[in-house]
Structure formats: structure tokens, C-alpha cells
mmCIF file of C-alpha atoms in Angstrom:
data_model
loop_
_atom_site.group_PDB
_atom_site.id
_atom_site.type_symbol
_atom_site.label_atom_id
_atom_site.label_comp_id
_atom_site.label_asym_id
_atom_site.label_seq_id
_atom_site.Cartn_x
_atom_site.Cartn_y
_atom_site.Cartn_z
ATOM 1 C CA ASP A 12 -16.971 24.872 -45.158
ATOM 2 C CA ASN A 13 -13.823 23.431 -43.502
ATOM 3 C CA ASN A 14 -15.680 22.709 -40.267
ATOM 4 C CA LEU A 15 -17.717 19.961 -41.980
ATOM 5 C CA ASP A 16 -14.503 18.073 -42.921
ATOM 6 C CA GLU A 17 -13.358 17.819 -39.250
ATOM 7 C CA VAL A 18 -13.278 14.270 -37.857
ATOM 8 C CA VAL A 19 -15.375 13.858 -34.597
ATOM 9 C CA VAL A 20 -14.868 10.970 -32.149
ATOM 10 C CA VAL A 21 -18.079 8.995 -31.584
ATOM 11 C CA GLY A 22 -18.772 5.896 -29.630
ATOM 12 C CA TYR A 23 -17.909 3.451 -32.362
ATOM 13 C CA GLY A 24 -14.906 5.233 -33.978
ATOM 14 C CA THR A 25 -14.776 8.523 -35.823
ATOM 15 C CA GLN A 26 -16.982 10.211 -38.318
ATOM 16 C CA LYS A 27 -16.823 13.437 -40.443
ATOM 17 C CA LYS A 28 -18.616 16.209 -38.758
ATOM 18 C CA ALA A 29 -21.065 16.592 -41.769
ATOM 19 C CA THR A 30 -22.435 13.111 -41.186
ATOM 20 C CA VAL A 31 -23.092 13.297 -37.447
ATOM 21 C CA THR A 32 -26.695 13.636 -36.636
ATOM 22 C CA GLY A 33 -26.533 13.830 -32.796
ATOM 23 C CA ALA A 34 -25.537 16.616 -30.443
ATOM 24 C CA ILE A 35 -21.778 16.418 -29.838
ATOM 25 C CA THR A 36 -19.367 19.009 -28.465
ATOM 26 C CA GLU A 37 -15.596 18.677 -28.201
ATOM 27 C CA VAL A 38 -12.619 20.408 -26.694
ATOM 28 C CA LYS A 39 -8.942 19.765 -27.486
ATOM 29 C CA GLY A 40 -6.373 18.981 -24.965
ATOM 30 C CA GLN A 41 -4.212 22.065 -25.764
ATOM 31 C CA GLU A 42 -7.201 24.269 -24.666
ATOM 32 C CA LEU A 43 -7.336 22.526 -21.312
ATOM 33 C CA VAL A 44 -3.635 22.987 -20.510
ATOM 34 C CA LYS A 45 -4.088 26.715 -20.739
ATOM 35 C CA SER A 46 -6.048 26.797 -17.491
ATOM 36 C CA PRO A 47 -3.925 26.318 -14.375
ATOM 37 C CA VAL A 48 -6.369 24.456 -12.138
ATOM 38 C CA ALA A 49 -5.820 21.722 -9.608
ATOM 39 C CA ASN A 50 -8.663 19.584 -10.871
ATOM 40 C CA LEU A 51 -9.096 19.046 -14.600
ATOM 41 C CA SER A 52 -12.928 19.054 -14.349
ATOM 42 C CA ASN A 53 -12.720 22.730 -13.322
ATOM 43 C CA ALA A 54 -11.037 23.531 -16.676
ATOM 44 C CA LEU A 55 -14.142 22.040 -18.388
ATOM 45 C CA ALA A 56 -16.581 24.417 -16.747
ATOM 46 C CA GLY A 57 -17.991 26.801 -19.368
ATOM 47 C CA ARG A 58 -16.000 25.174 -22.374
ATOM 48 C CA LEU A 59 -18.490 22.476 -23.325
ATOM 49 C CA PRO A 60 -22.180 23.691 -23.930
ATOM 50 C CA GLY A 61 -24.712 21.542 -22.105
ATOM 51 C CA LEU A 62 -22.144 20.100 -19.616
ATOM 52 C CA THR A 63 -22.460 21.100 -15.883
ATOM 53 C CA THR A 64 -19.681 20.173 -13.531
ATOM 54 C CA VAL A 65 -20.498 20.017 -9.731
ATOM 55 C CA GLN A 66 -17.660 19.819 -7.230
ATOM 56 C CA PRO A 67 -19.292 19.268 -3.844
ATOM 57 C CA ASN A 68 -16.339 20.524 -1.792
ATOM 58 C CA GLY A 69 -12.766 21.552 -2.096
ATOM 59 C CA GLN A 70 -11.254 19.199 0.407
ATOM 60 C CA PRO A 71 -8.019 17.644 -1.070
ATOM 61 C CA GLY A 72 -8.664 14.026 -2.034
ATOM 62 C CA ALA A 73 -12.422 14.309 -1.643
ATOM 63 C CA ASP A 74 -13.217 16.829 -4.522
ATOM 64 C CA ALA A 75 -14.609 14.259 -6.976
ATOM 65 C CA THR A 76 -16.583 16.148 -9.652
ATOM 66 C CA SER A 77 -19.863 14.849 -11.101
ATOM 67 C CA PHE A 78 -20.856 15.564 -14.716
ATOM 68 C CA ASN A 79 -24.292 16.416 -15.693
ATOM 69 C CA ILE A 80 -25.404 16.761 -19.323
ATOM 70 C CA ARG A 81 -28.375 18.966 -19.892
ATOM 71 C CA GLY A 82 -29.658 18.304 -16.407
ATOM 72 C CA PHE A 83 -30.438 14.664 -16.756
ATOM 73 C CA GLY A 84 -28.009 13.235 -14.274
ATOM 74 C CA ASN A 85 -24.570 11.820 -13.929
ATOM 75 C CA ALA A 86 -22.984 11.101 -17.317
ATOM 76 C CA LEU A 87 -20.940 8.017 -18.195
ATOM 77 C CA ILE A 88 -17.126 8.768 -18.267
ATOM 78 C CA LEU A 89 -15.072 6.694 -20.740
ATOM 79 C CA ILE A 90 -11.274 7.070 -20.880
ATOM 80 C CA ASP A 91 -9.979 5.554 -24.126
ATOM 81 C CA GLY A 92 -13.222 3.469 -24.255
ATOM 82 C CA VAL A 93 -13.056 2.149 -20.741
ATOM 83 C CA PRO A 94 -15.304 3.476 -17.900
ATOM 84 C CA GLY A 95 -13.154 5.314 -15.405
ATOM 85 C CA SER A 96 -12.725 8.296 -13.034
ATOM 86 C CA PHE A 97 -12.009 11.746 -14.492
ATOM 87 C CA ASN A 98 -10.347 12.957 -11.331
ATOM 88 C CA ASN A 99 -6.950 11.302 -11.740
ATOM 89 C CA ILE A 100 -6.163 12.498 -15.281
ATOM 90 C CA ASP A 101 -3.562 15.157 -16.056
ATOM 91 C CA ALA A 102 -4.640 17.780 -18.590
ATOM 92 C CA SER A 103 -1.328 17.287 -20.452
ATOM 93 C CA GLU A 104 -2.234 13.634 -21.192
ATOM 94 C CA ILE A 105 -5.507 14.476 -22.991
ATOM 95 C CA GLU A 106 -5.834 14.610 -26.711
ATOM 96 C CA SER A 107 -9.533 15.601 -26.719
ATOM 97 C CA ILE A 108 -12.748 15.403 -24.639
ATOM 98 C CA THR A 109 -15.970 14.750 -26.458
ATOM 99 C CA VAL A 110 -19.425 15.045 -24.901
ATOM 100 C CA LEU A 111 -22.080 12.930 -26.521
ATOM 101 C CA LYS A 112 -25.584 14.133 -25.811
ATOM 102 C CA ASP A 113 -29.118 12.751 -26.558
ATOM 103 C CA ALA A 114 -29.079 9.854 -29.077
ATOM 104 C CA SER A 115 -25.339 10.221 -29.771
ATOM 105 C CA ALA A 116 -24.616 8.232 -26.536
ATOM 106 C CA ASN A 117 -26.961 5.397 -27.237
ATOM 107 C CA ILE A 118 -24.149 3.184 -28.480
ATOM 108 C CA TYR A 119 -23.204 2.696 -24.911
ATOM 109 C CA GLY A 120 -26.696 1.480 -23.786
ATOM 110 C CA PHE A 121 -28.472 2.245 -20.496
ATOM 111 C CA SER A 122 -25.309 3.286 -18.653
ATOM 112 C CA ALA A 123 -25.111 6.301 -20.905
ATOM 113 C CA ALA A 124 -28.796 7.284 -20.755
ATOM 114 C CA ASN A 125 -27.732 10.642 -19.388
ATOM 115 C CA GLY A 126 -24.955 11.130 -21.977
ATOM 116 C CA ALA A 127 -21.343 10.204 -22.131
ATOM 117 C CA VAL A 128 -18.054 12.032 -21.734
ATOM 118 C CA LEU A 129 -15.355 10.506 -23.977
ATOM 119 C CA VAL A 130 -11.749 11.183 -22.962
ATOM 120 C CA THR A 131 -9.147 10.422 -25.604
ATOM 121 C CA THR A 132 -5.551 10.359 -24.304
ATOM 122 C CA LYS A 133 -2.453 11.079 -26.262
ATOM 123 C CA LYS A 134 -0.727 8.193 -27.968
ATOM 124 C CA GLY A 135 3.014 7.763 -28.552
ATOM 125 C CA VAL A 136 4.388 8.844 -31.861
ATOM 126 C CA PRO A 137 7.433 7.563 -33.655
ATOM 127 C CA GLY A 138 10.540 9.718 -33.715
ATOM 128 C CA LYS A 139 12.709 11.451 -31.211
ATOM 129 C CA THR A 140 11.737 11.037 -27.527
ATOM 130 C CA THR A 141 10.864 14.281 -25.887
ATOM 131 C CA ILE A 142 10.448 14.843 -22.062
ATOM 132 C CA GLY A 143 8.438 17.803 -20.693
ATOM 133 C CA TYR A 144 7.987 19.079 -17.163
ATOM 134 C CA ASN A 145 5.244 21.303 -15.732
ATOM 135 C CA GLY A 146 5.158 21.817 -11.997
ATOM 136 C CA SER A 147 3.384 23.866 -9.434
ATOM 137 C CA TYR A 148 2.823 23.848 -5.735
ATOM 138 C CA GLY A 149 0.434 25.418 -3.374
ATOM 139 C CA LEU A 150 0.123 26.059 0.399
ATOM 140 C CA GLN A 151 -3.055 25.952 2.382
ATOM 141 C CA SER A 152 -3.554 27.114 5.970
ATOM 142 C CA ASN A 153 -6.032 29.023 8.173
ATOM 143 C CA THR A 154 -5.820 32.731 7.952
ATOM 144 C CA THR A 155 -6.581 33.183 11.631
ATOM 145 C CA TYR A 156 -7.310 30.896 14.602
ATOM 146 C CA PRO A 157 -10.039 31.891 16.966
ATOM 147 C CA LYS A 158 -9.261 32.549 20.584
ATOM 148 C CA MET A 159 -10.848 29.748 22.577
ATOM 149 C CA LEU A 160 -12.605 30.045 26.045
ATOM 150 C CA ASN A 161 -11.378 28.243 29.057
ATOM 151 C CA ALA A 162 -13.823 25.888 30.802
ATOM 152 C CA GLY A 163 -14.938 28.463 33.347
ATOM 153 C CA GLN A 164 -15.677 31.115 30.717
ATOM 154 C CA TYR A 165 -17.623 28.624 28.698
ATOM 155 C CA THR A 166 -19.887 27.499 31.485
ATOM 156 C CA GLU A 167 -20.538 31.022 32.549
ATOM 157 C CA LEU A 168 -21.406 32.155 28.926
ATOM 158 C CA TYR A 169 -23.509 28.989 28.316
ATOM 159 C CA ASP A 170 -25.653 29.612 31.415
ATOM 160 C CA GLU A 171 -26.043 33.303 30.274
ATOM 161 C CA ALA A 172 -27.254 32.143 26.922
ATOM 162 C CA VAL A 173 -29.805 29.752 28.486
ATOM 163 C CA LEU A 174 -31.027 32.563 30.810
ATOM 164 C CA ASN A 175 -31.376 34.919 27.843
ATOM 165 C CA ASP A 176 -33.278 32.303 25.842
ATOM 166 C CA GLN A 177 -35.675 31.583 28.798
ATOM 167 C CA LEU A 178 -36.270 35.287 29.510
ATOM 168 C CA VAL A 179 -37.279 35.817 25.884
ATOM 169 C CA ASN A 180 -39.561 32.820 25.904
ATOM 170 C CA ASN A 181 -41.003 33.515 29.462
ATOM 171 C CA ARG A 182 -39.610 30.405 31.030
ATOM 172 C CA LEU A 183 -38.120 29.747 34.461
ATOM 173 C CA PHE A 184 -34.249 29.843 34.583
ATOM 174 C CA ALA A 185 -32.455 26.769 35.845
ATOM 175 C CA PRO A 186 -28.682 26.937 35.282
ATOM 176 C CA THR A 187 -27.067 24.004 33.441
ATOM 177 C CA PHE A 188 -23.853 24.399 35.415
ATOM 178 C CA SER A 189 -23.537 25.134 38.957
ATOM 179 C CA ALA A 190 -21.210 27.840 40.472
ATOM 180 C CA ASP A 191 -19.631 25.281 42.791
#
């Protein structure tokens, strides 16, 4: 089988797939570039079995994603062997991403108790220099703006809401704002 001859990145170098005993999944960089997403972690969703990505919000600059392997907690992120943030990496810079699960990640000790995500970036190759460009832009704005009340309308409707609440709960009405 040709798949057993493939080389897999592990914590201490590379091994042939046939000799790896732990649970390891991998995705190549060229697969990630196919998804036009703003955050690279969104491109990983559904591509690596056992890896759950959680993005708490979509606010630009505050959309850091956490990685959870098999529900155990945040995984250790290593970029070329150095702990780092996954959110500032461009998909075109990645050679491969490997997820080490279970005992495969034990080479990194306690910090990888929940697993490890290894990011291998592309290296320079000898020969002719090539330059590539891939650009995109997006616009973001509200679809509609609500029509706001003026101060008089607000106080009138607030008192009406308090009255309705007190009528339902059999309480005596005392307006919050006076008519003066």
C-alpha cells in the first residue's frame, strides 16, 4: 500500500506512516488554500477528524479560535516547533498541519496533555525566485439603523411599560418620570 510509505511529521522529526502507533491526522497546505476564509482556523473545520475549532465571536481582531482535540480541552499549537498563535498565519505559508492525539503528543509533556497541533511552514527552495499575489477585500456595515425615540417618547413609553407590568402583577402604579 502506497499510504504506508508516506512520511508523517511527529514531535521529534518524521516517521513512515506504517511505524506510527498513535492517532495522527494531517492536512496539506494546498488543501487549505482552496477555502477562501478570513481566518485560517475556519478552513480546518471538518478537515481533521477529532479536531473541534471554536470561534467565540466574529469581531475583527477578537476572533481568536481555540482548538479542542476529542473534547479534552485546548490543544498545544506549535509553529515550526515553537509555541505560537494560529490566528496570524496565512494559508499560503503552510506546508502541512498535523494533529497529534492521545499518546502521540506526549513528546511535548504536560503542555500537550490535550493534544498538539503542529504547523509546518513552507521553506525556501533553491532556484528561480517566484512572487505570487492573492488578494481580497470585504466590506462590513449594518443593514439597517433603528429609528430612535426622543427623550419625551422614551419617558412616556417607559412609564407605560412600568404601568403594564404593575397591572399584570397587581401592584400600585407610581410613574418613574413626572409629566412636568
